[in-house]
Amino acid sequence: MSSQRPVLSRRSLAALAATLLAAVATVSPASVTPAAAQTVMKLANATINDVQHEWQKLFAAALQKRVGDKVKVEIYPASQLGAIPRMAEGVSLGTIESFITPTSFVTTLDPRFQIFDVPGLFVSPEHVSAVIHDPTYRDHLETMFVNRGLRVIGAIYNSPTLVLFKKPAPTLEAMKGMKVRTFASPLQIEPMKSIGTIPVPLALSEVIPQLQSGGIDGVLAGMPILTAFKYYDVAKHVTDLNFAHIVSVNLVNEAWFQAQPKDVQEAIRAAGREAEQQAFGWGVENVKKANAVWLENKGEILKLPEAEQAKMMQGFVALGTRIVEQNPAAKAEFVKLKAVVDAKAPK
């Protein structure tokens, strides 16, 4: 038996080489480039079925209209990506591309966010919208926090502030000593402390269990949140303190934003502004609907006596202004904001 190996002809070698090249081509990077080029943009949110969630849906549609499948938007409402502090940390570090929240919840990332929470700053939803959508100020707002690695691509009116209690609290005296969940901002913690309540900063995902167990007696929030999460099954008594109008901002990680192609960057900016304009009317109507839903589910909405409300607001405004002025950077930004607030105030 011969041990000599067969010799391939030149024609056979050429055919084999062509076959191998064809096989390599089927798995070459060029064949997967379109899929790999798609950017995933995760939109995080603690709430659901409210104006923040609506902004996210409007933004996704507006962005898709501009860039098609270049960006795949994924919306994660109701704290699916973690509690509020974790989502704030995520957008700051870049593990989450986008996070929408009331400004009160990101004051730990930058104290300048608290300027929007000063009590008595805004007199109505329309006033909020006129200020944050003033063209010059809106441009400034977008890049105000880029030195902290954050860009604002959406700014919306959210709702007025009120407090839900497990028992009726028609006066400030009735609220004294009650443990009340607040947003994690000095502009909510200190005013609530000044009227005798015990502020307990909590992420939204922790509130209902604490309310049910007795860990807290009340919840500072907006009515759309109370109805979206069916708080009326736990407590029925709302006192409409209405000392501030909540402003929500959608933040994106600036390093992630700068890594996108220029056309995608411009599309994100344009889609964010389109969504915030569309969301305003929806949000105003949603507050009205939420109030109606609350009453339909046997809840009550109380107001303080007029004189007591006026006295409370006077103290809150003075306290809020002092807090903001303690931080030089926040104070400088508050001066800019207040100039627009005064210029846009109803005549």
Tab-separated table of C-alpha atoms in Angstrom:
chain	number	residue	atom	x	y	z
A	1	MET	CA	0.000	0.000	0.000
A	2	SER	CA	1.405	3.407	-0.924
A	3	SER	CA	1.783	6.081	1.818
A	4	GLN	CA	2.223	8.908	-0.658
A	5	ARG	CA	-0.257	11.744	-0.146
A	6	PRO	CA	-2.355	12.843	-3.154
A	7	VAL	CA	-1.214	16.020	-4.850
A	8	LEU	CA	-3.860	18.670	-5.544
A	9	SER	CA	-3.823	20.298	-8.932
A	10	ARG	CA	-3.590	24.071	-9.315
A	11	ARG	CA	-7.197	24.104	-10.436
A	12	SER	CA	-8.267	22.226	-7.276
A	13	LEU	CA	-6.268	24.573	-5.042
A	14	ALA	CA	-7.840	27.606	-6.680
A	15	ALA	CA	-11.316	26.159	-6.220
A	16	LEU	CA	-10.605	25.397	-2.569
A	17	ALA	CA	-9.311	28.919	-1.946
A	18	ALA	CA	-12.396	30.436	-3.542
A	19	THR	CA	-14.628	28.297	-1.357
A	20	LEU	CA	-12.783	29.356	1.813
A	21	LEU	CA	-12.942	33.038	0.862
A	22	ALA	CA	-16.675	32.788	0.251
A	23	ALA	CA	-17.151	31.177	3.660
A	24	VAL	CA	-15.137	33.901	5.384
A	25	ALA	CA	-17.126	36.606	3.565
A	26	THR	CA	-20.379	35.288	5.035
A	27	VAL	CA	-19.125	36.049	8.560
A	28	SER	CA	-17.097	39.160	7.836
A	29	PRO	CA	-17.772	42.354	9.872
A	30	ALA	CA	-19.154	44.066	6.787
A	31	SER	CA	-22.138	41.707	6.770
A	32	VAL	CA	-23.184	42.675	10.320
A	33	THR	CA	-22.380	46.393	10.171
A	34	PRO	CA	-26.007	47.605	9.764
A	35	ALA	CA	-27.183	45.755	12.892
A	36	ALA	CA	-24.111	46.733	14.907
A	37	ALA	CA	-24.558	50.388	13.973
A	38	GLN	CA	-27.977	50.615	15.637
A	39	THR	CA	-27.853	52.603	18.893
A	40	VAL	CA	-29.960	51.473	21.841
A	41	MET	CA	-31.343	54.321	23.969
A	42	LYS	CA	-32.884	53.226	27.257
A	43	LEU	CA	-35.396	55.720	28.712
A	44	ALA	CA	-35.762	55.241	32.483
A	45	ASN	CA	-38.651	56.507	34.599
A	46	ALA	CA	-40.042	55.929	38.102
A	47	THR	CA	-43.640	56.681	37.082
A	48	ILE	CA	-46.162	55.292	34.628
A	49	ASN	CA	-49.206	56.617	32.753
A	50	ASP	CA	-48.368	60.220	33.654
A	51	VAL	CA	-46.876	63.172	31.788
A	52	GLN	CA	-43.318	61.850	32.186
A	53	HIS	CA	-44.274	58.545	30.586
A	54	GLU	CA	-46.199	60.429	27.902
A	55	TRP	CA	-43.133	62.548	27.092
A	56	GLN	CA	-41.096	59.383	26.638
A	57	LYS	CA	-43.620	57.919	24.189
A	58	LEU	CA	-43.860	61.186	22.249
A	59	PHE	CA	-40.073	61.457	22.147
A	60	ALA	CA	-39.677	57.910	20.834
A	61	ALA	CA	-42.133	58.602	18.010
A	62	ALA	CA	-40.535	61.965	17.150
A	63	LEU	CA	-37.035	60.459	17.080
A	64	GLN	CA	-38.081	57.490	14.945
A	65	LYS	CA	-39.624	59.922	12.478
A	66	ARG	CA	-36.260	61.646	12.140
A	67	VAL	CA	-33.708	58.819	12.160
A	68	GLY	CA	-35.706	55.678	11.474
A	69	ASP	CA	-34.014	52.563	12.843
A	70	LYS	CA	-30.674	54.231	13.611
A	71	VAL	CA	-31.743	54.490	17.257
A	72	LYS	CA	-33.733	51.805	19.043
A	73	VAL	CA	-35.632	53.465	21.916
A	74	GLU	CA	-36.580	51.268	24.870
A	75	ILE	CA	-38.914	52.729	27.530
A	76	TYR	CA	-38.709	51.427	31.108
A	77	PRO	CA	-41.398	53.047	33.321
A	78	ALA	CA	-42.383	52.255	36.945
A	79	SER	CA	-38.795	51.918	38.241
A	80	GLN	CA	-38.002	48.885	36.067
A	81	LEU	CA	-34.355	49.980	35.951
A	82	GLY	CA	-34.122	50.536	39.709
A	83	ALA	CA	-35.162	52.990	42.395
A	84	ILE	CA	-34.848	56.707	41.674
A	85	PRO	CA	-31.380	57.128	43.257
A	86	ARG	CA	-30.063	54.209	41.162
A	87	MET	CA	-31.530	55.635	37.934
A	88	ALA	CA	-30.068	59.070	38.707
A	89	GLU	CA	-26.709	57.434	39.318
A	90	GLY	CA	-27.106	55.390	36.129
A	91	VAL	CA	-27.614	58.371	33.840
A	92	SER	CA	-24.743	60.176	35.543
A	93	LEU	CA	-22.380	57.225	35.024
A	94	GLY	CA	-23.705	56.346	31.563
A	95	THR	CA	-25.119	52.909	32.370
A	96	ILE	CA	-28.538	54.368	31.503
A	97	GLU	CA	-28.715	56.683	28.512
A	98	SER	CA	-31.769	58.704	29.616
A	99	PHE	CA	-33.749	59.378	32.809
A	100	ILE	CA	-36.810	61.593	33.322
A	101	THR	CA	-37.624	62.892	36.800
A	102	PRO	CA	-38.773	65.878	38.839
A	103	THR	CA	-35.795	68.170	39.394
A	104	SER	CA	-36.034	67.526	43.157
A	105	PHE	CA	-34.678	64.006	42.720
A	106	VAL	CA	-31.417	64.996	41.055
A	107	THR	CA	-30.260	67.773	43.386
A	108	THR	CA	-27.672	65.277	44.670
A	109	LEU	CA	-26.131	65.270	41.186
A	110	ASP	CA	-26.029	69.075	41.063
A	111	PRO	CA	-27.519	71.525	43.608
A	112	ARG	CA	-28.488	73.868	40.774
A	113	PHE	CA	-31.459	71.613	40.013
A	114	GLN	CA	-33.123	72.889	43.183
A	115	ILE	CA	-33.757	76.355	41.737
A	116	PHE	CA	-36.922	75.036	40.057
A	117	ASP	CA	-38.320	73.894	43.426
A	118	VAL	CA	-38.393	77.237	45.221
A	119	PRO	CA	-41.919	77.567	46.673
A	120	GLY	CA	-44.147	80.146	45.017
A	121	LEU	CA	-41.867	80.500	41.985
A	122	PHE	CA	-44.570	79.648	39.440
A	123	VAL	CA	-48.206	80.713	39.624
A	124	SER	CA	-49.739	78.296	37.110
A	125	PRO	CA	-48.951	75.510	34.619
A	126	GLU	CA	-48.987	78.082	31.830
A	127	HIS	CA	-46.435	80.157	33.716
A	128	VAL	CA	-44.163	77.115	34.075
A	129	SER	CA	-44.396	76.396	30.357
A	130	ALA	CA	-43.746	80.007	29.340
A	131	VAL	CA	-40.588	80.115	31.449
A	132	ILE	CA	-38.959	76.779	30.629
A	133	HIS	CA	-39.824	77.133	26.946
A	134	ASP	CA	-38.602	80.691	26.554
A	135	PRO	CA	-36.241	80.142	23.574
A	136	THR	CA	-33.157	81.727	25.131
A	137	TYR	CA	-33.664	80.138	28.530
A	138	ARG	CA	-34.456	76.724	27.013
A	139	ASP	CA	-31.132	76.817	25.141
A	140	HIS	CA	-29.382	77.665	28.407
A	141	LEU	CA	-31.199	74.915	30.303
A	142	GLU	CA	-30.104	72.255	27.811
A	143	THR	CA	-26.417	72.738	28.521
A	144	MET	CA	-26.567	74.023	32.109
A	145	PHE	CA	-25.345	70.704	33.533
A	146	VAL	CA	-22.970	69.431	30.840
A	147	ASN	CA	-20.020	70.104	33.139
A	148	ARG	CA	-21.551	67.378	35.328
A	149	GLY	CA	-21.910	65.036	32.367
A	150	LEU	CA	-25.654	65.643	31.896
A	151	ARG	CA	-27.666	67.235	29.083
A	152	VAL	CA	-31.338	68.269	29.335
A	153	ILE	CA	-33.249	67.102	26.251
A	154	GLY	CA	-36.742	67.517	27.714
A	155	ALA	CA	-38.381	69.897	30.197
A	156	ILE	CA	-42.062	69.663	31.139
A	157	TYR	CA	-44.672	70.877	33.574
A	158	ASN	CA	-45.566	67.981	35.852
A	159	SER	CA	-48.173	68.861	38.498
A	160	PRO	CA	-48.857	70.888	41.665
A	161	THR	CA	-47.632	69.610	45.035
A	162	LEU	CA	-50.039	68.079	47.533
A	163	VAL	CA	-49.867	65.700	50.476
A	164	LEU	CA	-51.732	62.430	50.965
A	165	PHE	CA	-52.452	61.456	54.571
A	166	LYS	CA	-53.865	58.328	56.161
A	167	LYS	CA	-56.167	60.522	58.229
A	168	PRO	CA	-57.689	63.949	57.457
A	169	ALA	CA	-55.334	66.922	57.897
A	170	PRO	CA	-57.314	70.086	57.136
A	171	THR	CA	-54.896	72.355	59.047
A	172	LEU	CA	-51.150	72.641	59.620
A	173	GLU	CA	-51.711	71.830	63.275
A	174	ALA	CA	-53.212	68.473	62.284
A	175	MET	CA	-50.059	67.635	60.301
A	176	LYS	CA	-47.576	68.188	63.130
A	177	GLY	CA	-45.545	65.137	64.046
A	178	MET	CA	-46.616	63.183	60.967
A	179	LYS	CA	-43.898	61.383	59.013
A	180	VAL	CA	-44.235	62.581	55.404
A	181	ARG	CA	-42.413	61.201	52.393
A	182	THR	CA	-40.714	64.035	50.520
A	183	PHE	CA	-38.583	64.318	47.429
A	184	ALA	CA	-34.850	64.234	48.139
A	185	SER	CA	-34.400	67.999	47.931
A	186	PRO	CA	-33.774	70.611	50.630
A	187	LEU	CA	-36.478	72.699	48.936
A	188	GLN	CA	-39.055	70.104	49.999
A	189	ILE	CA	-37.448	68.694	53.131
A	190	GLU	CA	-36.925	72.020	54.913
A	191	PRO	CA	-40.341	73.594	54.181
A	192	MET	CA	-42.117	70.452	55.400
A	193	LYS	CA	-39.937	70.439	58.505
A	194	SER	CA	-40.817	74.084	59.147
A	195	ILE	CA	-44.537	73.271	59.543
A	196	GLY	CA	-43.888	70.521	62.054
A	197	THR	CA	-43.945	67.375	59.925
A	198	ILE	CA	-41.101	64.863	59.877
A	199	PRO	CA	-39.713	64.643	56.311
A	200	VAL	CA	-38.714	61.162	55.139
A	201	PRO	CA	-37.037	61.194	51.686
A	202	LEU	CA	-38.019	58.011	49.858
A	203	ALA	CA	-37.889	56.681	46.320
A	204	LEU	CA	-41.331	56.181	44.805
A	205	SER	CA	-40.962	52.392	44.744
A	206	GLU	CA	-40.646	52.353	48.546
A	207	VAL	CA	-43.629	54.562	49.369
A	208	ILE	CA	-46.664	52.251	49.328
A	209	PRO	CA	-45.040	49.550	51.510
A	210	GLN	CA	-43.996	52.207	54.040
A	211	LEU	CA	-47.451	53.781	53.997
A	212	GLN	CA	-49.099	50.391	54.543
A	213	SER	CA	-46.742	49.385	57.351
A	214	GLY	CA	-46.942	52.688	59.213
A	215	GLY	CA	-43.377	53.690	58.438
A	216	ILE	CA	-44.787	56.971	57.105
A	217	ASP	CA	-48.077	58.812	57.652
A	218	GLY	CA	-48.210	60.811	54.442
A	219	VAL	CA	-46.821	61.308	50.947
A	220	LEU	CA	-45.778	64.514	49.207
A	221	ALA	CA	-46.467	64.017	45.496
A	222	GLY	CA	-48.539	65.088	42.507
A	223	MET	CA	-52.076	63.792	42.018
A	224	PRO	CA	-51.314	61.932	38.744
A	225	ILE	CA	-48.885	59.716	40.666
A	226	LEU	CA	-51.413	58.988	43.391
A	227	THR	CA	-54.017	57.847	40.881
A	228	ALA	CA	-51.644	56.009	38.521
A	229	PHE	CA	-50.441	53.820	41.399
A	230	LYS	CA	-53.918	53.608	43.036
A	231	TYR	CA	-52.908	55.159	46.332
A	232	TYR	CA	-56.615	55.556	47.094
A	233	ASP	CA	-56.568	51.878	48.071
A	234	VAL	CA	-54.187	52.753	50.919
A	235	ALA	CA	-55.233	56.260	52.033
A	236	LYS	CA	-57.984	58.705	51.074
A	237	HIS	CA	-57.160	62.146	52.483
A	238	VAL	CA	-55.309	64.702	50.327
A	239	THR	CA	-54.440	68.202	51.503
A	240	ASP	CA	-53.687	70.476	48.552
A	241	LEU	CA	-50.782	72.549	49.860
A	242	ASN	CA	-49.958	73.685	46.303
A	243	PHE	CA	-46.764	75.433	47.362
A	244	ALA	CA	-44.856	74.579	44.169
A	245	HIS	CA	-45.371	73.387	40.616
A	246	ILE	CA	-43.222	70.348	39.875
A	247	VAL	CA	-40.905	70.599	36.862
A	248	SER	CA	-39.599	67.370	35.290
A	249	VAL	CA	-36.482	67.130	33.165
A	250	ASN	CA	-35.266	64.381	30.870
A	251	LEU	CA	-31.533	63.958	31.200
A	252	VAL	CA	-29.122	62.125	28.924
A	253	ASN	CA	-25.555	61.171	29.658
A	254	GLU	CA	-23.405	63.754	27.868
A	255	ALA	CA	-20.568	61.366	26.963
A	256	TRP	CA	-23.090	59.012	25.344
A	257	PHE	CA	-24.699	61.943	23.528
A	258	GLN	CA	-21.364	63.182	22.166
A	259	ALA	CA	-20.549	59.666	20.933
A	260	GLN	CA	-23.533	59.760	18.561
A	261	PRO	CA	-23.278	60.957	14.940
A	262	LYS	CA	-24.122	64.615	14.455
A	263	ASP	CA	-27.400	63.862	12.685
A	264	VAL	CA	-28.523	61.671	15.591
A	265	GLN	CA	-27.540	64.354	18.122
A	266	GLU	CA	-29.619	66.952	16.292
A	267	ALA	CA	-32.525	64.531	15.959
A	268	ILE	CA	-32.464	63.820	19.716
A	269	ARG	CA	-32.482	67.531	20.525
A	270	ALA	CA	-35.305	68.263	18.083
A	271	ALA	CA	-37.372	65.253	19.173
A	272	GLY	CA	-37.037	66.260	22.823
A	273	ARG	CA	-38.327	69.757	22.161
A	274	GLU	CA	-41.153	68.498	19.980
A	275	ALA	CA	-42.210	66.041	22.695
A	276	GLU	CA	-42.197	68.639	25.463
A	277	GLN	CA	-44.405	70.976	23.468
A	278	GLN	CA	-46.867	68.159	22.739
A	279	ALA	CA	-46.822	66.918	26.330
A	280	PHE	CA	-47.840	70.213	27.954
A	281	GLY	CA	-51.539	70.156	27.098
A	282	TRP	CA	-51.703	66.434	27.817
A	283	GLY	CA	-50.171	67.009	31.250
A	284	VAL	CA	-52.545	69.813	32.214
A	285	GLU	CA	-55.567	67.696	31.265
A	286	ASN	CA	-54.114	64.703	33.052
A	287	VAL	CA	-53.984	66.617	36.347
A	288	LYS	CA	-57.685	67.432	35.976
A	289	LYS	CA	-58.494	63.821	35.139
A	290	ALA	CA	-56.432	62.581	38.092
A	291	ASN	CA	-58.329	64.834	40.492
A	292	ALA	CA	-61.613	63.459	39.134
A	293	VAL	CA	-60.399	59.853	39.435
A	294	TRP	CA	-59.358	60.505	43.040
A	295	LEU	CA	-62.811	61.761	43.960
A	296	GLU	CA	-64.500	58.926	42.058
A	297	ASN	CA	-62.596	56.460	44.237
A	298	LYS	CA	-63.925	57.995	47.473
A	299	GLY	CA	-60.873	60.149	48.084
A	300	GLU	CA	-61.117	63.710	49.387
A	301	ILE	CA	-59.186	66.865	48.539
A	302	LEU	CA	-58.876	69.424	51.334
A	303	LYS	CA	-57.445	72.934	51.304
A	304	LEU	CA	-55.973	74.922	54.183
A	305	PRO	CA	-57.897	77.939	55.485
A	306	GLU	CA	-57.014	80.910	53.274
A	307	ALA	CA	-55.145	82.867	55.949
A	308	GLU	CA	-53.141	79.812	56.977
A	309	GLN	CA	-52.214	79.051	53.361
A	310	ALA	CA	-50.997	82.641	52.858
A	311	LYS	CA	-48.904	82.580	56.038
A	312	MET	CA	-47.426	79.183	55.133
A	313	MET	CA	-46.469	80.398	51.660
A	314	GLN	CA	-44.811	83.517	53.025
A	315	GLY	CA	-42.599	81.376	55.232
A	316	PHE	CA	-41.927	78.828	52.495
A	317	VAL	CA	-40.839	81.462	49.952
A	318	ALA	CA	-38.421	83.080	52.402
A	319	LEU	CA	-37.013	79.715	53.448
A	320	GLY	CA	-36.627	78.480	49.873
A	321	THR	CA	-34.840	81.635	48.775
A	322	ARG	CA	-32.390	81.368	51.702
A	323	ILE	CA	-31.614	77.736	50.877
A	324	VAL	CA	-30.861	78.462	47.210
A	325	GLU	CA	-28.680	81.447	48.083
A	326	GLN	CA	-26.448	79.294	50.304
A	327	ASN	CA	-24.862	77.749	47.201
A	328	PRO	CA	-23.098	80.299	44.957
A	329	ALA	CA	-23.653	78.318	41.741
A	330	ALA	CA	-27.325	77.736	42.544
A	331	LYS	CA	-27.763	81.372	43.526
A	332	ALA	CA	-26.319	82.582	40.207
A	333	GLU	CA	-28.639	80.278	38.261
A	334	PHE	CA	-31.625	81.298	40.368
A	335	VAL	CA	-31.008	84.949	39.469
A	336	LYS	CA	-31.167	84.027	35.760
A	337	LEU	CA	-34.285	81.914	36.240
A	338	LYS	CA	-36.052	84.527	38.368
A	339	ALA	CA	-35.543	87.179	35.678
A	340	VAL	CA	-37.421	84.979	33.184
A	341	VAL	CA	-40.049	84.072	35.806
A	342	ASP	CA	-40.758	87.755	36.442
A	343	ALA	CA	-40.802	88.615	32.752
A	344	LYS	CA	-43.267	85.802	31.991
A	345	ALA	CA	-45.507	86.330	35.007
A	346	PRO	CA	-49.222	86.831	34.191
A	347	LYS	CA	-50.050	90.531	33.990
